[in-house]
Short mmCIF file of C-alpha atoms and ligand atoms in Angstrom, two decimals:
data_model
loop_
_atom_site.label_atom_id
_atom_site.label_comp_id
_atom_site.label_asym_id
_atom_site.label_seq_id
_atom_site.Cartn_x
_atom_site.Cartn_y
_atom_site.Cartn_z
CA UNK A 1 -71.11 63.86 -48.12
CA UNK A 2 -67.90 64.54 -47.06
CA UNK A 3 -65.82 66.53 -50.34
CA UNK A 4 -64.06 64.83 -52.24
CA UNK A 5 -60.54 65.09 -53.01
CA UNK A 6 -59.97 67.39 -56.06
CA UNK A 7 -58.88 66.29 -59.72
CA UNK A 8 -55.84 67.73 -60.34
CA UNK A 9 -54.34 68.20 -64.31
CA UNK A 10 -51.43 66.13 -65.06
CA UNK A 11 -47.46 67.05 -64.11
CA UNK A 12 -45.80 68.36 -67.25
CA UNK A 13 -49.14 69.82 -68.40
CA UNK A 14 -50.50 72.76 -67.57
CA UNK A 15 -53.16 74.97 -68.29
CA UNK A 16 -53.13 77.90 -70.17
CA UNK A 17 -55.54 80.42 -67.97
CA UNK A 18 -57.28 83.77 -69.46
CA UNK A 19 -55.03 86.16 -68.26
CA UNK A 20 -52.30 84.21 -69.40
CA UNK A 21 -53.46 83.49 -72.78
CA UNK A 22 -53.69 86.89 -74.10
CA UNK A 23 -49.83 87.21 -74.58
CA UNK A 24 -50.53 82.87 -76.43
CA UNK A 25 -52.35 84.47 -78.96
CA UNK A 26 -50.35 87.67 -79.37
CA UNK A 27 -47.58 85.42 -80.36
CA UNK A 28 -49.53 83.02 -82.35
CA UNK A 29 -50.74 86.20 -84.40
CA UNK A 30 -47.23 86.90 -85.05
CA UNK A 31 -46.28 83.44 -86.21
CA UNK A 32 -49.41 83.23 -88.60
CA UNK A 33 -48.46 86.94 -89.70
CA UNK A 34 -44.41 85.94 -90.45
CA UNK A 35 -45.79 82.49 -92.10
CA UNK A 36 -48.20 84.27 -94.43
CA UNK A 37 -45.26 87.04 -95.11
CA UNK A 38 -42.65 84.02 -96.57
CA UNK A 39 -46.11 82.13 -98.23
CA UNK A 40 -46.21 79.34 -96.06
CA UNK A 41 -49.78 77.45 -95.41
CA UNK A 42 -51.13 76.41 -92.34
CA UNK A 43 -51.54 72.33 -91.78
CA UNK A 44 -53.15 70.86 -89.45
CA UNK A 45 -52.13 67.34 -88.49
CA UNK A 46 -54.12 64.81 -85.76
CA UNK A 47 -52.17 64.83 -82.52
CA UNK A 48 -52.13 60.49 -82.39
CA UNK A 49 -50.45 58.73 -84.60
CA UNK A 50 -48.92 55.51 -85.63
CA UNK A 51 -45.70 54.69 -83.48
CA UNK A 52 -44.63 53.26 -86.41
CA UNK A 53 -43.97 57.03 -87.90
CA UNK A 54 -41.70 58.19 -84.84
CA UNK A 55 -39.89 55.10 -84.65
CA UNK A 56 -38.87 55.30 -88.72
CA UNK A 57 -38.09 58.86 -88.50
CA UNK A 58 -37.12 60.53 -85.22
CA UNK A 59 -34.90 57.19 -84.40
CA UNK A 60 -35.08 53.94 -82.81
CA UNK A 61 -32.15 55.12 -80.60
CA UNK A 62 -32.83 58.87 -79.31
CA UNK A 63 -33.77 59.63 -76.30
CA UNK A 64 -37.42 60.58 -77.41
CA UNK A 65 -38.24 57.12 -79.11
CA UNK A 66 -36.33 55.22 -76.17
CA UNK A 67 -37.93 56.88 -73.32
CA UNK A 68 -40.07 59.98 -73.87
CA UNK A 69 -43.25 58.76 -75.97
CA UNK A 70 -46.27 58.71 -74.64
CA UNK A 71 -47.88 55.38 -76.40
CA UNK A 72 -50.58 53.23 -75.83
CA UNK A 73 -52.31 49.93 -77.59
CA UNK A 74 -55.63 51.56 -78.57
CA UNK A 75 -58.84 49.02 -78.30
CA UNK A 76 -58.31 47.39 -81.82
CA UNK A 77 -54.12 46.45 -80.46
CA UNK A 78 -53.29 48.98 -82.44
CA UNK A 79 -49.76 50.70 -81.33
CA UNK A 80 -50.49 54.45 -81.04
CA UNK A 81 -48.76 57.43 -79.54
CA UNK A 82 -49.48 61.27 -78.99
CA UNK A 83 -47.43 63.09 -81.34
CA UNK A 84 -43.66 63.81 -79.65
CA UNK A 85 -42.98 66.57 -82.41
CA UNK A 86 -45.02 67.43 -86.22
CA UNK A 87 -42.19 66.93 -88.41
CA UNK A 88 -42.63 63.46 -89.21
CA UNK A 89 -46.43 63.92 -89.32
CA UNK A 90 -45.68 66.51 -92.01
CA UNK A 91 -43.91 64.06 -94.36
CA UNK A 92 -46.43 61.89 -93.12
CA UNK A 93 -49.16 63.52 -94.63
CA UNK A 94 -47.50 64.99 -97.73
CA UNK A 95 -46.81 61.32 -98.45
CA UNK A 96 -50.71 60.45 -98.20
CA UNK A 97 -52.42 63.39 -100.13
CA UNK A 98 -49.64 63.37 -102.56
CA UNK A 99 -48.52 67.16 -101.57
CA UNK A 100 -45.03 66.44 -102.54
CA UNK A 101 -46.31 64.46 -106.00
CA UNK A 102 -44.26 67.11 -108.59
CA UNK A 103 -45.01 70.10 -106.48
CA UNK A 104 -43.14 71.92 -103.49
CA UNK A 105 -44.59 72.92 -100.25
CA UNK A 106 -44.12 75.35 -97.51
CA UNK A 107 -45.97 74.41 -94.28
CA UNK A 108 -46.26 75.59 -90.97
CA UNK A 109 -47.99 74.47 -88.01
CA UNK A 110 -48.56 75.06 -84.40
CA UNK A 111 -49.93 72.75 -81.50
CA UNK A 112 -49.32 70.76 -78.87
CA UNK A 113 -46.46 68.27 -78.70
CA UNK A 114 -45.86 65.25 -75.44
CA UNK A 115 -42.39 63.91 -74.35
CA UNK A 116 -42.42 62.02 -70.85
CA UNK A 117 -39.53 64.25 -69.65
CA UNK A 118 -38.76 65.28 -66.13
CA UNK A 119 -40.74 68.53 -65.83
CA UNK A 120 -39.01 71.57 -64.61
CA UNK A 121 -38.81 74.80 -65.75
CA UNK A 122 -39.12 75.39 -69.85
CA UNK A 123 -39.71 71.45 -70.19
CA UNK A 124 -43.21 70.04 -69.95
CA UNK A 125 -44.67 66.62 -70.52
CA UNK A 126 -47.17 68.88 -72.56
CA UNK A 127 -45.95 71.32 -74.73
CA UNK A 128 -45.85 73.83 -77.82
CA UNK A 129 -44.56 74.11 -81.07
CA UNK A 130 -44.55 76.42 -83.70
CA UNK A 131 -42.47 74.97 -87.01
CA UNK A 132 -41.95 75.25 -90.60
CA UNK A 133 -41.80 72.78 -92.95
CA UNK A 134 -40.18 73.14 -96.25
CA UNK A 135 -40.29 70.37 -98.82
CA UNK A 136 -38.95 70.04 -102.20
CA UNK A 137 -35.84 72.68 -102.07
CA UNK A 138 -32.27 70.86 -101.83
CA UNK A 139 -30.48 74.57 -101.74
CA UNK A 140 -28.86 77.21 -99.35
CA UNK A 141 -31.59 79.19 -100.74
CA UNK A 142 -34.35 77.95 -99.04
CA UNK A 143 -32.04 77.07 -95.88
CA UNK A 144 -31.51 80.99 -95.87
CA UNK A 145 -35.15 81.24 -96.28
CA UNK A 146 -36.25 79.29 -93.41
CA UNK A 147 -33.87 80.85 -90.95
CA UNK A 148 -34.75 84.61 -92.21
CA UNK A 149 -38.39 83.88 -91.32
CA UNK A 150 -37.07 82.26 -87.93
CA UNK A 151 -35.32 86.20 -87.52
CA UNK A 152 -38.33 88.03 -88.52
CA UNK A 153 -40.56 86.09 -85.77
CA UNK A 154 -37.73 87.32 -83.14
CA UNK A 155 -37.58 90.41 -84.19
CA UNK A 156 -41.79 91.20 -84.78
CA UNK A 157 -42.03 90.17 -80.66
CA UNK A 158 -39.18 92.51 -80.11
CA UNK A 159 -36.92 89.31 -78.99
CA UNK A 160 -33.64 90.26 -78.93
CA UNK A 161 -30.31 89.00 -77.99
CA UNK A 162 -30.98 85.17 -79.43
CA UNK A 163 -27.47 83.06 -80.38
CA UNK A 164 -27.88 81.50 -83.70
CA UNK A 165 -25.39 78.30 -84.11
CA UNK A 166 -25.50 76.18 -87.41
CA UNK A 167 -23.39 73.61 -88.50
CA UNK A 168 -23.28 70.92 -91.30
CA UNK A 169 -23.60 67.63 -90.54
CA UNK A 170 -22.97 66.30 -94.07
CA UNK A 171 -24.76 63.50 -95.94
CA UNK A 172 -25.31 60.00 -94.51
CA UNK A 173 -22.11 58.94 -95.55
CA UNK A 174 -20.00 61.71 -94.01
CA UNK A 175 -21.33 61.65 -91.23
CA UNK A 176 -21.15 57.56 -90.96
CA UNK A 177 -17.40 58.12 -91.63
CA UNK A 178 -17.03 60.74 -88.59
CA UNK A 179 -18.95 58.93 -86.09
CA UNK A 180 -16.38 56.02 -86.89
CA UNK A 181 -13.28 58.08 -86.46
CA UNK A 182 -15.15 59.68 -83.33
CA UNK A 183 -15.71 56.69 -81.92
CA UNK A 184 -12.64 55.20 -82.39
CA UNK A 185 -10.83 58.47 -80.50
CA UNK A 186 -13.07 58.63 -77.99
CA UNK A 187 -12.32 55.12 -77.02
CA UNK A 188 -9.01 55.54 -76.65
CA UNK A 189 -9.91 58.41 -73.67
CA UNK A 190 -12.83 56.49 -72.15
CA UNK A 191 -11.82 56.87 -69.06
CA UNK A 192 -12.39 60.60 -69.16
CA UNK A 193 -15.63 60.84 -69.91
CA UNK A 194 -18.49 61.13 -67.86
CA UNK A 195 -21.07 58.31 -67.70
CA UNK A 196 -23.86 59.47 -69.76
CA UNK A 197 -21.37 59.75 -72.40
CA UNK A 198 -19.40 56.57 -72.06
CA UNK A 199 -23.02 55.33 -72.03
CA UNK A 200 -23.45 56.69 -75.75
CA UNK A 201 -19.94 55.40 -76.68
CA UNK A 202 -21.27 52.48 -78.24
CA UNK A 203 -25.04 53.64 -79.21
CA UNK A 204 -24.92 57.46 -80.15
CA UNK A 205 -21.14 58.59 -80.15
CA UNK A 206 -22.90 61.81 -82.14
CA UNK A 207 -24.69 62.71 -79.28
CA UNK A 208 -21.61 63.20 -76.78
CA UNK A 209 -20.57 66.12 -78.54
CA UNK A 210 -23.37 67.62 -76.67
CA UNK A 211 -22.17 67.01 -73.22
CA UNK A 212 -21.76 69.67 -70.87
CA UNK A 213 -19.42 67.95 -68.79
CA UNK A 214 -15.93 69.74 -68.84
CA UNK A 215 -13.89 66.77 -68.51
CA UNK A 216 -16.01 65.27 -71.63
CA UNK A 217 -15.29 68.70 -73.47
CA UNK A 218 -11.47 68.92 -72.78
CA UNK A 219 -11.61 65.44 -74.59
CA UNK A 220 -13.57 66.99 -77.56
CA UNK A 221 -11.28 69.77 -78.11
CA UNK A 222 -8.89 67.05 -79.52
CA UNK A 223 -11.64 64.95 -81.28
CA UNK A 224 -11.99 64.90 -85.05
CA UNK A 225 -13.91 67.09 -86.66
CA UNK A 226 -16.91 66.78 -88.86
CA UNK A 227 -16.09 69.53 -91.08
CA UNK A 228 -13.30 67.72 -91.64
CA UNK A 229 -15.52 64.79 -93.46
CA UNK A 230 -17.50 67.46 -95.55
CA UNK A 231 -17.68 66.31 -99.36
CA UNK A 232 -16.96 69.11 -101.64
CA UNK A 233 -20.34 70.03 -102.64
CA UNK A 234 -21.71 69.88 -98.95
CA UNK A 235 -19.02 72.53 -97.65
CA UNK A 236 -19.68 74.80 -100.59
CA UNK A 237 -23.23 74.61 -100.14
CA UNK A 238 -22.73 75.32 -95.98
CA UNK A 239 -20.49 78.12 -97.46
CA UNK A 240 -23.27 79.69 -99.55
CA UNK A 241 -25.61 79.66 -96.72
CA UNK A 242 -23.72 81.74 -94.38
CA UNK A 243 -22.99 84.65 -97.37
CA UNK A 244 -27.04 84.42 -97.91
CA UNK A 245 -27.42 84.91 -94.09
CA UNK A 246 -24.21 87.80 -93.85
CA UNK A 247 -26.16 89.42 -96.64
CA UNK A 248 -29.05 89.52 -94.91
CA UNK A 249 -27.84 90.79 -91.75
CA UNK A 250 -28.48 88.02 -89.80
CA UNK A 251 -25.52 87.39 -87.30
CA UNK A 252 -24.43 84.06 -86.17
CA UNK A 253 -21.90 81.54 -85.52
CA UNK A 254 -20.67 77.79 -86.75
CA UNK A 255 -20.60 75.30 -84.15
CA UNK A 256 -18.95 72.07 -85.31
CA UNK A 257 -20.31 70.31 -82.16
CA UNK A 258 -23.61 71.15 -82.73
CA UNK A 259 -25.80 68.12 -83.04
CA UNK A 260 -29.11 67.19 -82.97
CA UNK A 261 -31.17 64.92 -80.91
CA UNK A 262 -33.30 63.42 -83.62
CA UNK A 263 -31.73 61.19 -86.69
CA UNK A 264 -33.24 62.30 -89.09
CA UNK A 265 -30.86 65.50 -89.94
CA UNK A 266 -29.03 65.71 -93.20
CA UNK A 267 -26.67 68.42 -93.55
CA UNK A 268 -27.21 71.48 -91.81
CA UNK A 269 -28.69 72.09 -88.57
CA UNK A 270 -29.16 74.87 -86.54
CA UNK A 271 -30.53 76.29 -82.91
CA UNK A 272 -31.02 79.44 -81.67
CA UNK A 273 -30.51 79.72 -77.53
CA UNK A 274 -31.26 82.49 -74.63
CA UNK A 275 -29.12 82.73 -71.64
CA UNK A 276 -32.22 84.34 -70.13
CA UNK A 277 -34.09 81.04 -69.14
CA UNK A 278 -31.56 79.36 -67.11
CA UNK A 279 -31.58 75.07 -68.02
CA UNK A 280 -33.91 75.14 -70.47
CA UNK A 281 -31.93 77.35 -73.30
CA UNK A 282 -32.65 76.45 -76.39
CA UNK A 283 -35.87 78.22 -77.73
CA UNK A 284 -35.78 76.47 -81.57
CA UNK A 285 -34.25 73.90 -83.76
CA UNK A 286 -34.15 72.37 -87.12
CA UNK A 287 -32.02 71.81 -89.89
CA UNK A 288 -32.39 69.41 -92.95
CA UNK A 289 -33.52 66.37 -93.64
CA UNK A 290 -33.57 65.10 -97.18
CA UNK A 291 -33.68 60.94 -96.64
CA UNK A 292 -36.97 61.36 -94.52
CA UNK A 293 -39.64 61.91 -97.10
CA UNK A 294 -38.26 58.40 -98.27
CA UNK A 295 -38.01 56.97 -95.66
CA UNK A 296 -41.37 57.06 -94.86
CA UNK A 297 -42.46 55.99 -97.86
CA UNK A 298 -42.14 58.54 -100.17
CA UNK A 299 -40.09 60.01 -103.41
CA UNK A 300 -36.88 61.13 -101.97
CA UNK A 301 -37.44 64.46 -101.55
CA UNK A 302 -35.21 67.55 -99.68
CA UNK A 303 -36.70 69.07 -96.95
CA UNK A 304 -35.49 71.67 -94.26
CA UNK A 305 -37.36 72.96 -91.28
CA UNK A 306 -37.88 73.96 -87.58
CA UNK A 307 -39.87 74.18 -84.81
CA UNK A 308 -39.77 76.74 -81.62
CA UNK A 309 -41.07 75.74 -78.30
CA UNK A 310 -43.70 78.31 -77.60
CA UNK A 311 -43.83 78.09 -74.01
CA UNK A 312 -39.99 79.19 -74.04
CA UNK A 313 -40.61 81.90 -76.50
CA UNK A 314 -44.16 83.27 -74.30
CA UNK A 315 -41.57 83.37 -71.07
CA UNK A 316 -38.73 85.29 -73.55
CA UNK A 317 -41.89 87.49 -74.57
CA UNK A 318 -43.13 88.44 -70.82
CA UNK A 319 -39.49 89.47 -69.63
CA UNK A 320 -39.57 92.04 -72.30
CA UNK A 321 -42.15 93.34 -69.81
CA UNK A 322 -44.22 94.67 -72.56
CA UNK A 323 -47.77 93.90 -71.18
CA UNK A 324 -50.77 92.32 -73.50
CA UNK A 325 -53.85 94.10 -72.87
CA UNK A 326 -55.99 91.54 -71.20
CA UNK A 327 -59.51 91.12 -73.10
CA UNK A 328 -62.52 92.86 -71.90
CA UNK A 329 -65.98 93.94 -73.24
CA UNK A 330 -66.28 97.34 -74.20
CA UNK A 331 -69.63 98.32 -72.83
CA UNK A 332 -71.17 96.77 -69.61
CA UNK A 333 -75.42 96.92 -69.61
CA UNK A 334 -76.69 96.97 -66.20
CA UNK A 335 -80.51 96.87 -65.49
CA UNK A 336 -83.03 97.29 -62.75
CA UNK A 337 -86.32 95.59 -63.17
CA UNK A 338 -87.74 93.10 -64.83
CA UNK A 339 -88.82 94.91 -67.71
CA UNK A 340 -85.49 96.82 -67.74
CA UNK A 341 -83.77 93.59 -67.93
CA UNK A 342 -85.49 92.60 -71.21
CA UNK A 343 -84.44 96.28 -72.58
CA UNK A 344 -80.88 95.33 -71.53
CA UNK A 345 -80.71 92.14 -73.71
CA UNK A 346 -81.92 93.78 -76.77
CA UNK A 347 -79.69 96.93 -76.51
CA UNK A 348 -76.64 94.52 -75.34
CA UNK A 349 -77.23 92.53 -78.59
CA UNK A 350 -77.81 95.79 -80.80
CA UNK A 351 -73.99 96.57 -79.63
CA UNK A 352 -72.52 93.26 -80.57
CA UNK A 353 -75.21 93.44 -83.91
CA UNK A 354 -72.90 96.78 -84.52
CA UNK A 355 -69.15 94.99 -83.68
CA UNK A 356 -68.99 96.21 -80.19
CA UNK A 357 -67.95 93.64 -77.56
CA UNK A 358 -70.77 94.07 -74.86
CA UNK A 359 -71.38 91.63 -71.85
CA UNK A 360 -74.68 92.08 -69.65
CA UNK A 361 -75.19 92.36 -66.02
CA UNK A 362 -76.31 88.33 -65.02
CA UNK A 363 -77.50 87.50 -61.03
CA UNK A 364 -79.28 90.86 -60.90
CA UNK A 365 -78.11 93.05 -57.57
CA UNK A 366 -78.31 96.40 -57.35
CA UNK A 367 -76.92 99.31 -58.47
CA UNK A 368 -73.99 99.31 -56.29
CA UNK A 369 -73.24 96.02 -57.05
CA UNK A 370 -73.65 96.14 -60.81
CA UNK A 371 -71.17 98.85 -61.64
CA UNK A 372 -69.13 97.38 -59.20
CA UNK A 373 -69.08 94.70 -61.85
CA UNK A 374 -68.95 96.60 -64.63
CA UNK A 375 -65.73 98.29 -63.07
CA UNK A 376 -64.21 94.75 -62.54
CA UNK A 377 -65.07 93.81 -66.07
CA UNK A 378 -62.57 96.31 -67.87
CA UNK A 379 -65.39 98.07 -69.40
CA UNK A 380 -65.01 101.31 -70.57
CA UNK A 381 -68.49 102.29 -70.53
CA UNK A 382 -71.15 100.99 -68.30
CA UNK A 383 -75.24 101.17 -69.49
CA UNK A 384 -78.22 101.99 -67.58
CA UNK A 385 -81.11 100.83 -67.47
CA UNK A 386 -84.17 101.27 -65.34
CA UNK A 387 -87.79 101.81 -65.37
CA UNK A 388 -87.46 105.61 -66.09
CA UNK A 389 -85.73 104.89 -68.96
CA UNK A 390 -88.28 102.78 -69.99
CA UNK A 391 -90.82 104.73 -69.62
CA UNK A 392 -88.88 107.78 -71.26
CA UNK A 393 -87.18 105.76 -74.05
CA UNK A 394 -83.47 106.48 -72.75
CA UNK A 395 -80.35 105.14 -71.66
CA UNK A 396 -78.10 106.22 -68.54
CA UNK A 397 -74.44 106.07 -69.61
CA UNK A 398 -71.65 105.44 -67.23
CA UNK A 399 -68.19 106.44 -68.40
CA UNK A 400 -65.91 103.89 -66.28
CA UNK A 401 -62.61 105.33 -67.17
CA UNK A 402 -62.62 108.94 -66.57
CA UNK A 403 -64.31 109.59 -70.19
CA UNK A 404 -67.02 112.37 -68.74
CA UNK A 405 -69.56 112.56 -66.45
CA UNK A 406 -72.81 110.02 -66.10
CA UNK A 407 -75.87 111.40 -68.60
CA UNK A 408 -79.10 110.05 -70.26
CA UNK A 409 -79.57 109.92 -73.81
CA UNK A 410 -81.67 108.63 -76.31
CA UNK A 411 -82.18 104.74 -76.43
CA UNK A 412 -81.74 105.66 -80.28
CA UNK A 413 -78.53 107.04 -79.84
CA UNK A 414 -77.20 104.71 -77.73
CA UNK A 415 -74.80 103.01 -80.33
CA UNK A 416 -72.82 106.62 -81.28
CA UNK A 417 -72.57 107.62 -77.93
CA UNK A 418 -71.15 104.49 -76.86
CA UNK A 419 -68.57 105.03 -80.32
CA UNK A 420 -67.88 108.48 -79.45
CA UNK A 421 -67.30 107.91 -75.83
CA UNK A 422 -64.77 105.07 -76.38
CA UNK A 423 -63.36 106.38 -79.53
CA UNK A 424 -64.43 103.97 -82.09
CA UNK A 425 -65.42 105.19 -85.40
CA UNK A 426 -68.64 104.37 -87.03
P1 HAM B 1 -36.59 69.63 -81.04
O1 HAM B 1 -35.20 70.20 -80.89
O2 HAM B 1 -36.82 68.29 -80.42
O3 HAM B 1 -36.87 69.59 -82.60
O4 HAM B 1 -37.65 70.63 -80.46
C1 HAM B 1 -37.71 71.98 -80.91
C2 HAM B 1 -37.97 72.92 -79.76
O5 HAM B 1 -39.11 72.50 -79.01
C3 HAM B 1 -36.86 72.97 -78.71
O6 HAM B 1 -35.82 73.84 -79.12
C4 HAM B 1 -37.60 73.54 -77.51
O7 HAM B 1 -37.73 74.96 -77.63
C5 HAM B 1 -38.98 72.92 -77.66
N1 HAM B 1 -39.13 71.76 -76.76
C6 HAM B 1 -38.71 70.50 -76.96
N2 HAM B 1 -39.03 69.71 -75.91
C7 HAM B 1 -39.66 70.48 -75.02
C8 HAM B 1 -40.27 70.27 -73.73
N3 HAM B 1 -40.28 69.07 -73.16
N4 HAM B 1 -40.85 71.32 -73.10
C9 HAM B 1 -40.87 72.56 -73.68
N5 HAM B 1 -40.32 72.82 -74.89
C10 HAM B 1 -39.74 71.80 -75.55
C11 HAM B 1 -38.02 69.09 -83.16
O8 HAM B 1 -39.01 68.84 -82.55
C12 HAM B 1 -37.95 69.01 -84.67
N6 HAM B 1 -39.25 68.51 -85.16
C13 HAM B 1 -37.62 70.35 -85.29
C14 HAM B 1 -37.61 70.34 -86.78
C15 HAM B 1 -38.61 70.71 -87.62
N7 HAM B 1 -36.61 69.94 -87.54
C16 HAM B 1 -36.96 70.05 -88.82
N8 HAM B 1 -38.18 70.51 -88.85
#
């Protein structure tokens, strides 16, 4: 039969390959290490959901809802779609096991997220998130909080050189009242705007602060301003954030153009960028979001939170250039014989019996050929085993990295030589 042609994985999604995923779950230690530090709990939440959810809470008009989800009718004409970010799965299930009913929460999570977006570079089709979740808190306290443990992640990976932007957008209200008097200036200078944002004239006038055109920008720089529609309590509030951040030495800078691409923001947002990964700059987001807990359902309840993209933060971790060890078994257990080859299994599982990571010669060969594997396996120690030590009860032992010379010992005392030679304690 003539071979067929090859299956090949998705564009936008991408595998994650051992050798690669060493430095995945280096970072993921990290973020489970920083969560547990500021008491947040994992959650874990299914990666389908209703479309329902994304529509009432990420926004019938963003660019995710309109054009990025990846949904389906399931076989019972349901309306499903894999999860496009976990923040509105969150509420979700806080809502459903009553997690918000009189109590608080802090939640984190981590997992894979789907946008149909034009791949390229730090933007997948499948992707990564880390985020935090807080729910309960209406305060600059917890805002403080959630950006501190944001820092610590950064600075536990040894990230440094991140911009930190925040900005208020103000309640519902305020910010209904800018968009007006936005939209009513930027009407009047139409003409000077690119297209994508005299597309979002009408729709999304919010979003046009974002554009990167300069033409578009020169137009801003007269705009109104949303600090400008601030009620009292919201601009004290912003205030008190950024002396809880000074005081924690945690430098960064107020955008007012700083918007978000999800509607769901109350209030502050935030985003910390790299000018190390070219298009693709900003490595997380979040802000507040106190009418989405009702919304969906719910109590009204505050809430603030974020989520990183991890494949952006992996990338920021690598050109640090600090390697990850790759993983490899600690002991390799050759064998020549058939009776040697039953020794091998039993000593191979004594190791692992004892906590040492110990893989075991498979598809036979000979000598030559086995150490040659053992070398290529990262071992630090390879084990012998042949008929003479059978018959005499011993083991040969192979140092691999320049830890001694070959000898025979006891098959009894096979486990502390192995500890001794690679420096593991009993
Ligand atoms: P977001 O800004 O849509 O916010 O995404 C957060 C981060 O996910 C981005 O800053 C970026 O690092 C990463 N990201 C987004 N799309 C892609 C993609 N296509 N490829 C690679 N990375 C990507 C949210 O998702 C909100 N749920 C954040 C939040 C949590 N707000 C409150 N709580």
């Amino acid at each position: 039969m003539v071979g067929e042609k090859s299956v090949q994985s998705i564009r936008g999604m991408n595998d994650l390959l051992p050798g690669q995923i060493e430095t995945w779950q280096r970072v993921e230690s990290a973020v489970r290490e920083v969560c547990c530090r500021y008491g947040y709990r994992e959650i874990r939440t299914p990666i389908v959901e209703r479309t329902e959810l994304f529509r009432r809470s990420i926004g019938e008009q963003t660019d995710i809802v309109e054009k990025e989800m990846y949904t389906f009718t399931d076989n019972n004409g349901d309306s499903l779609t894999l999860r496009p970010e976990a923040t509105a799965s969150c509420v979700r299930a806080g809502n459903q096991h009553g997690l918000l009913h009189n109590q608080t929460q802090r939640l984190w999570y981590v997992g894979p997220m789907f946008r149909h977006e034009r791949p390229q570079k730090g933007r997948y089709r499948q992707f990564h998130q880390f985020g935090i979740e807080a729910l309960g808190w209406a305060g600059s306290d917890i805002e403080a909080e959630v950006i501190a443990a944001g820092e610590r992640l950064w600075r536990s990976l040894g990230i440094k050189d991140l911009t930190l932007e925040i900005n208020s957008l103000g309640s519902v209200a305020a910010r209904a009242n800018f968009r007006d008097a936005l939209k009513t200036y930027l009407s009047d200078h139409v003409d000077a705007l690119d297209t994508d944002s005299q597309r979002r004239l009408e729709r999304n006038p919010l979003r046009i602060l974002d554009s990167k055109d300069e033409g578009t920008q020169e137009v801003l720089d007269s705009a109104p301003s949303l600090s400008d529609f601030l009620e009292k309590a919201e601009e004290e509030n912003f205030e008190r954030l950024q002396r809880l951040l000074t005081t924690v030495n945690i430098t960064f800078s107020v955008n007012t153009r700083l918007v978000r691409g999800l509607d769901y923001y109350t209030g502050l947002v935030f985003e910390w960028t790299t000018d190390q990964l070219g298009a693709q700059s900003a490595i997380c987001a979040g802000g507040r979001y106190d009418g989405l807990v009702e919304q969906l359902g719910g109590r009204a309840v505050p809430a603030t939170g974020f989520a990183c993209g991890l494949e952006r933060l992996i990338e920021l971790v690598a050109l640090q250039g600090e390697e990850t060890p790759i993983q490899s078994p600690r002991v390799f257990v050759a064998s020549l014989g058939d009776i040697p080859e039953l020794e091998a299994i039993r000593h191979a599982e004594s190791l692992r019996d004892a906590g040492i990571d110990a893989q075991v010669n498979c598809g036979q060969g000979n000598l030559k050929k086995q150490l040659r594997r053992a070398d290529n396996s990262g071992a630090q120690v390879a084990v012998i085993i042949d008929d003479e030590s059978v018959d005499t009860s011993t083991v040969k032992i192979k140092p691999l990295r320049g830890q001694g010379e070959q000898g025979t010992v006891p098959a009894a005392e096979l486990l502390a030589t192995v500890r001794s030679i690679t420096g593991l304690s009993d």
